[in-house]
């Protein structure tokens, strides 16, 4: 396991924060909370952190449409509109490699998937979520 500067031993393993440790290694990000509120306000049915074959846990799964939305943090996932490839750090590169494997798995399972960047969510949620609106009809 790679230990990054923001990781700390909080008593039961290495986590980025106490919240992360308390919630099993994952807690809602600000952009996930924005998307959840958007979906709830629009009464769009979804499953959050759906367990896909106990292999992956996509952010948002839409069972009626067999569709996944992955909400990508700009920094952690290396948004190409913000970061040049040569400027990415080891952590960003690891996340991007994991994302490619994950998206390959979704494709293999014939699940439609979309990646929505944090920057787009924060700048214009309606535009960023247009793909969901299109398939939710």
PDB file of C-alpha atoms in Angstrom:
ATOM      1  CA  UNK A   1       0.000   0.000   0.000  1.00  0.00           C
ATOM      2  CA  UNK A   2       1.250   3.448  -0.881  1.00  0.00           C
ATOM      3  CA  UNK A   3       1.126   5.922   1.996  1.00  0.00           C
ATOM      4  CA  UNK A   4       0.542   9.493   0.933  1.00  0.00           C
ATOM      5  CA  UNK A   5       1.319  12.618   2.988  1.00  0.00           C
ATOM      6  CA  UNK A   6      -2.366  13.127   3.886  1.00  0.00           C
ATOM      7  CA  UNK A   7      -2.689   9.579   5.285  1.00  0.00           C
ATOM      8  CA  UNK A   8      -2.376   9.044   9.014  1.00  0.00           C
ATOM      9  CA  UNK A   9      -2.764   6.074  11.337  1.00  0.00           C
ATOM     10  CA  UNK A  10      -6.002   6.912  13.179  1.00  0.00           C
ATOM     11  CA  UNK A  11      -5.836   3.841  15.421  1.00  0.00           C
ATOM     12  CA  UNK A  12      -7.341   1.185  13.140  1.00  0.00           C
ATOM     13  CA  UNK A  13      -5.318   1.490   9.982  1.00  0.00           C
ATOM     14  CA  UNK A  14      -4.158   4.193   7.619  1.00  0.00           C
ATOM     15  CA  UNK A  15      -6.832   6.670   6.517  1.00  0.00           C
ATOM     16  CA  UNK A  16      -6.967  10.244   5.267  1.00  0.00           C
ATOM     17  CA  UNK A  17      -9.183  11.361   8.167  1.00  0.00           C
ATOM     18  CA  UNK A  18     -11.078  10.145  11.216  1.00  0.00           C
ATOM     19  CA  UNK A  19     -14.331  10.371   9.198  1.00  0.00           C
ATOM     20  CA  UNK A  20     -12.880   8.183   6.470  1.00  0.00           C
ATOM     21  CA  UNK A  21     -11.821   5.596   9.076  1.00  0.00           C
ATOM     22  CA  UNK A  22     -15.221   5.721  10.824  1.00  0.00           C
ATOM     23  CA  UNK A  23     -17.113   5.114   7.589  1.00  0.00           C
ATOM     24  CA  UNK A  24     -15.048   2.212   6.292  1.00  0.00           C
ATOM     25  CA  UNK A  25     -12.627   4.139   4.122  1.00  0.00           C
ATOM     26  CA  UNK A  26     -15.148   6.282   2.305  1.00  0.00           C
ATOM     27  CA  UNK A  27     -17.251   9.242   3.264  1.00  0.00           C
ATOM     28  CA  UNK A  28     -19.359  11.441   1.022  1.00  0.00           C
ATOM     29  CA  UNK A  29     -17.455  14.124  -0.811  1.00  0.00           C
ATOM     30  CA  UNK A  30     -18.900  17.582  -1.329  1.00  0.00           C
ATOM     31  CA  UNK A  31     -19.581  16.852  -5.004  1.00  0.00           C
ATOM     32  CA  UNK A  32     -21.280  13.535  -4.153  1.00  0.00           C
ATOM     33  CA  UNK A  33     -23.557  15.387  -1.725  1.00  0.00           C
ATOM     34  CA  UNK A  34     -24.404  17.940  -4.448  1.00  0.00           C
ATOM     35  CA  UNK A  35     -25.296  15.161  -6.908  1.00  0.00           C
ATOM     36  CA  UNK A  36     -27.338  13.273  -4.282  1.00  0.00           C
ATOM     37  CA  UNK A  37     -29.357  16.411  -3.521  1.00  0.00           C
ATOM     38  CA  UNK A  38     -29.868  17.050  -7.231  1.00  0.00           C
ATOM     39  CA  UNK A  39     -31.122  13.497  -7.829  1.00  0.00           C
ATOM     40  CA  UNK A  40     -33.339  13.525  -4.745  1.00  0.00           C
ATOM     41  CA  UNK A  41     -34.837  16.904  -5.698  1.00  0.00           C
ATOM     42  CA  UNK A  42     -35.645  15.539  -9.177  1.00  0.00           C
ATOM     43  CA  UNK A  43     -37.051  12.282  -7.706  1.00  0.00           C
ATOM     44  CA  UNK A  44     -34.634  10.217  -9.791  1.00  0.00           C
ATOM     45  CA  UNK A  45     -34.253   6.659  -8.523  1.00  0.00           C
ATOM     46  CA  UNK A  46     -30.651   5.601  -7.849  1.00  0.00           C
ATOM     47  CA  UNK A  47     -28.518   3.450  -5.599  1.00  0.00           C
ATOM     48  CA  UNK A  48     -25.575   5.134  -3.913  1.00  0.00           C
ATOM     49  CA  UNK A  49     -22.287   3.213  -3.637  1.00  0.00           C
ATOM     50  CA  UNK A  50     -23.966   0.191  -5.232  1.00  0.00           C
ATOM     51  CA  UNK A  51     -22.047  -3.067  -4.680  1.00  0.00           C
ATOM     52  CA  UNK A  52     -21.349  -4.291  -8.204  1.00  0.00           C
ATOM     53  CA  UNK A  53     -20.333  -7.946  -7.981  1.00  0.00           C
ATOM     54  CA  UNK A  54     -18.502  -7.097  -4.720  1.00  0.00           C
ATOM     55  CA  UNK A  55     -15.761  -5.776  -6.977  1.00  0.00           C
ATOM     56  CA  UNK A  56     -16.573  -2.107  -7.513  1.00  0.00           C
ATOM     57  CA  UNK A  57     -18.746   0.440  -5.767  1.00  0.00           C
ATOM     58  CA  UNK A  58     -19.879   3.027  -8.310  1.00  0.00           C
ATOM     59  CA  UNK A  59     -20.988   6.361  -6.912  1.00  0.00           C
ATOM     60  CA  UNK A  60     -24.463   6.289  -8.452  1.00  0.00           C
ATOM     61  CA  UNK A  61     -26.202   3.329 -10.095  1.00  0.00           C
ATOM     62  CA  UNK A  62     -29.516   3.737 -11.907  1.00  0.00           C
ATOM     63  CA  UNK A  63     -31.059   0.232 -11.924  1.00  0.00           C
ATOM     64  CA  UNK A  64     -33.938   1.105 -14.257  1.00  0.00           C
ATOM     65  CA  UNK A  65     -31.452   2.285 -16.893  1.00  0.00           C
ATOM     66  CA  UNK A  66     -28.484  -0.003 -16.114  1.00  0.00           C
ATOM     67  CA  UNK A  67     -26.368   3.141 -15.924  1.00  0.00           C
ATOM     68  CA  UNK A  68     -23.586   4.362 -13.654  1.00  0.00           C
ATOM     69  CA  UNK A  69     -22.414   7.874 -12.863  1.00  0.00           C
ATOM     70  CA  UNK A  70     -18.948   8.267 -11.378  1.00  0.00           C
ATOM     71  CA  UNK A  71     -18.400  11.647  -9.732  1.00  0.00           C
ATOM     72  CA  UNK A  72     -14.714  12.449 -10.114  1.00  0.00           C
ATOM     73  CA  UNK A  73     -12.886  14.882  -7.889  1.00  0.00           C
ATOM     74  CA  UNK A  74     -10.714  17.109 -10.049  1.00  0.00           C
ATOM     75  CA  UNK A  75      -7.568  16.712  -7.955  1.00  0.00           C
ATOM     76  CA  UNK A  76      -7.748  13.043  -6.932  1.00  0.00           C
ATOM     77  CA  UNK A  77      -8.714  11.789 -10.393  1.00  0.00           C
ATOM     78  CA  UNK A  78      -6.541  14.239 -12.361  1.00  0.00           C
ATOM     79  CA  UNK A  79      -9.095  16.191 -14.399  1.00  0.00           C
ATOM     80  CA  UNK A  80      -7.389  16.599 -17.810  1.00  0.00           C
ATOM     81  CA  UNK A  81      -8.936  20.064 -18.198  1.00  0.00           C
ATOM     82  CA  UNK A  82      -6.939  21.171 -15.162  1.00  0.00           C
ATOM     83  CA  UNK A  83      -3.838  18.939 -14.910  1.00  0.00           C
ATOM     84  CA  UNK A  84      -1.266  18.118 -17.561  1.00  0.00           C
ATOM     85  CA  UNK A  85      -0.209  14.479 -17.695  1.00  0.00           C
ATOM     86  CA  UNK A  86       3.400  15.333 -16.836  1.00  0.00           C
ATOM     87  CA  UNK A  87       2.269  17.209 -13.706  1.00  0.00           C
ATOM     88  CA  UNK A  88       0.268  14.351 -12.155  1.00  0.00           C
ATOM     89  CA  UNK A  89       1.517  12.869  -8.900  1.00  0.00           C
ATOM     90  CA  UNK A  90       1.677   9.179  -8.014  1.00  0.00           C
ATOM     91  CA  UNK A  91      -1.668   9.240  -6.224  1.00  0.00           C
ATOM     92  CA  UNK A  92      -3.480  10.796  -9.190  1.00  0.00           C
ATOM     93  CA  UNK A  93      -1.868   8.270 -11.552  1.00  0.00           C
ATOM     94  CA  UNK A  94      -3.009   5.402  -9.277  1.00  0.00           C
ATOM     95  CA  UNK A  95      -6.573   6.746  -9.242  1.00  0.00           C
ATOM     96  CA  UNK A  96      -6.624   7.128 -13.014  1.00  0.00           C
ATOM     97  CA  UNK A  97      -5.369   3.551 -13.536  1.00  0.00           C
ATOM     98  CA  UNK A  98      -8.036   2.243 -11.158  1.00  0.00           C
ATOM     99  CA  UNK A  99     -10.669   4.281 -13.003  1.00  0.00           C
ATOM    100  CA  UNK A 100      -9.626   2.752 -16.351  1.00  0.00           C
ATOM    101  CA  UNK A 101      -9.944  -0.765 -14.897  1.00  0.00           C
ATOM    102  CA  UNK A 102     -13.312   0.115 -13.400  1.00  0.00           C
ATOM    103  CA  UNK A 103     -14.652   1.597 -16.636  1.00  0.00           C
ATOM    104  CA  UNK A 104     -13.402  -1.438 -18.559  1.00  0.00           C
ATOM    105  CA  UNK A 105     -15.327  -3.665 -16.164  1.00  0.00           C
ATOM    106  CA  UNK A 106     -18.502  -1.615 -16.603  1.00  0.00           C
ATOM    107  CA  UNK A 107     -18.133  -1.871 -20.365  1.00  0.00           C
ATOM    108  CA  UNK A 108     -17.569  -5.634 -20.118  1.00  0.00           C
ATOM    109  CA  UNK A 109     -20.782  -5.902 -18.042  1.00  0.00           C
ATOM    110  CA  UNK A 110     -22.597  -3.779 -20.668  1.00  0.00           C
ATOM    111  CA  UNK A 111     -23.398  -1.034 -18.180  1.00  0.00           C
ATOM    112  CA  UNK A 112     -23.571   2.514 -19.508  1.00  0.00           C
ATOM    113  CA  UNK A 113     -21.260   4.726 -17.505  1.00  0.00           C
ATOM    114  CA  UNK A 114     -20.505   8.407 -17.356  1.00  0.00           C
ATOM    115  CA  UNK A 115     -17.788  10.359 -15.631  1.00  0.00           C
ATOM    116  CA  UNK A 116     -18.755  13.774 -14.281  1.00  0.00           C
ATOM    117  CA  UNK A 117     -16.023  16.092 -13.022  1.00  0.00           C
ATOM    118  CA  UNK A 118     -16.257  18.103  -9.819  1.00  0.00           C
ATOM    119  CA  UNK A 119     -15.476  21.321 -11.676  1.00  0.00           C
ATOM    120  CA  UNK A 120     -18.498  20.783 -13.948  1.00  0.00           C
ATOM    121  CA  UNK A 121     -20.776  19.934 -11.021  1.00  0.00           C
ATOM    122  CA  UNK A 122     -19.778  23.068  -9.137  1.00  0.00           C
ATOM    123  CA  UNK A 123     -19.995  25.365 -12.181  1.00  0.00           C
ATOM    124  CA  UNK A 124     -23.311  24.147 -13.640  1.00  0.00           C
ATOM    125  CA  UNK A 125     -25.019  21.153 -12.042  1.00  0.00           C
ATOM    126  CA  UNK A 126     -27.884  21.118 -14.571  1.00  0.00           C
ATOM    127  CA  UNK A 127     -25.512  20.925 -17.506  1.00  0.00           C
ATOM    128  CA  UNK A 128     -23.276  18.347 -15.779  1.00  0.00           C
ATOM    129  CA  UNK A 129     -26.271  16.149 -15.014  1.00  0.00           C
ATOM    130  CA  UNK A 130     -27.890  16.470 -18.436  1.00  0.00           C
ATOM    131  CA  UNK A 131     -27.001  12.846 -19.227  1.00  0.00           C
ATOM    132  CA  UNK A 132     -29.015  11.714 -16.212  1.00  0.00           C
ATOM    133  CA  UNK A 133     -31.958  13.864 -17.220  1.00  0.00           C
ATOM    134  CA  UNK A 134     -31.828  12.433 -20.728  1.00  0.00           C
ATOM    135  CA  UNK A 135     -31.938   8.826 -19.499  1.00  0.00           C
ATOM    136  CA  UNK A 136     -34.325   9.485 -16.621  1.00  0.00           C
ATOM    137  CA  UNK A 137     -37.171  10.377 -18.970  1.00  0.00           C
TER     138      UNK A 137
END
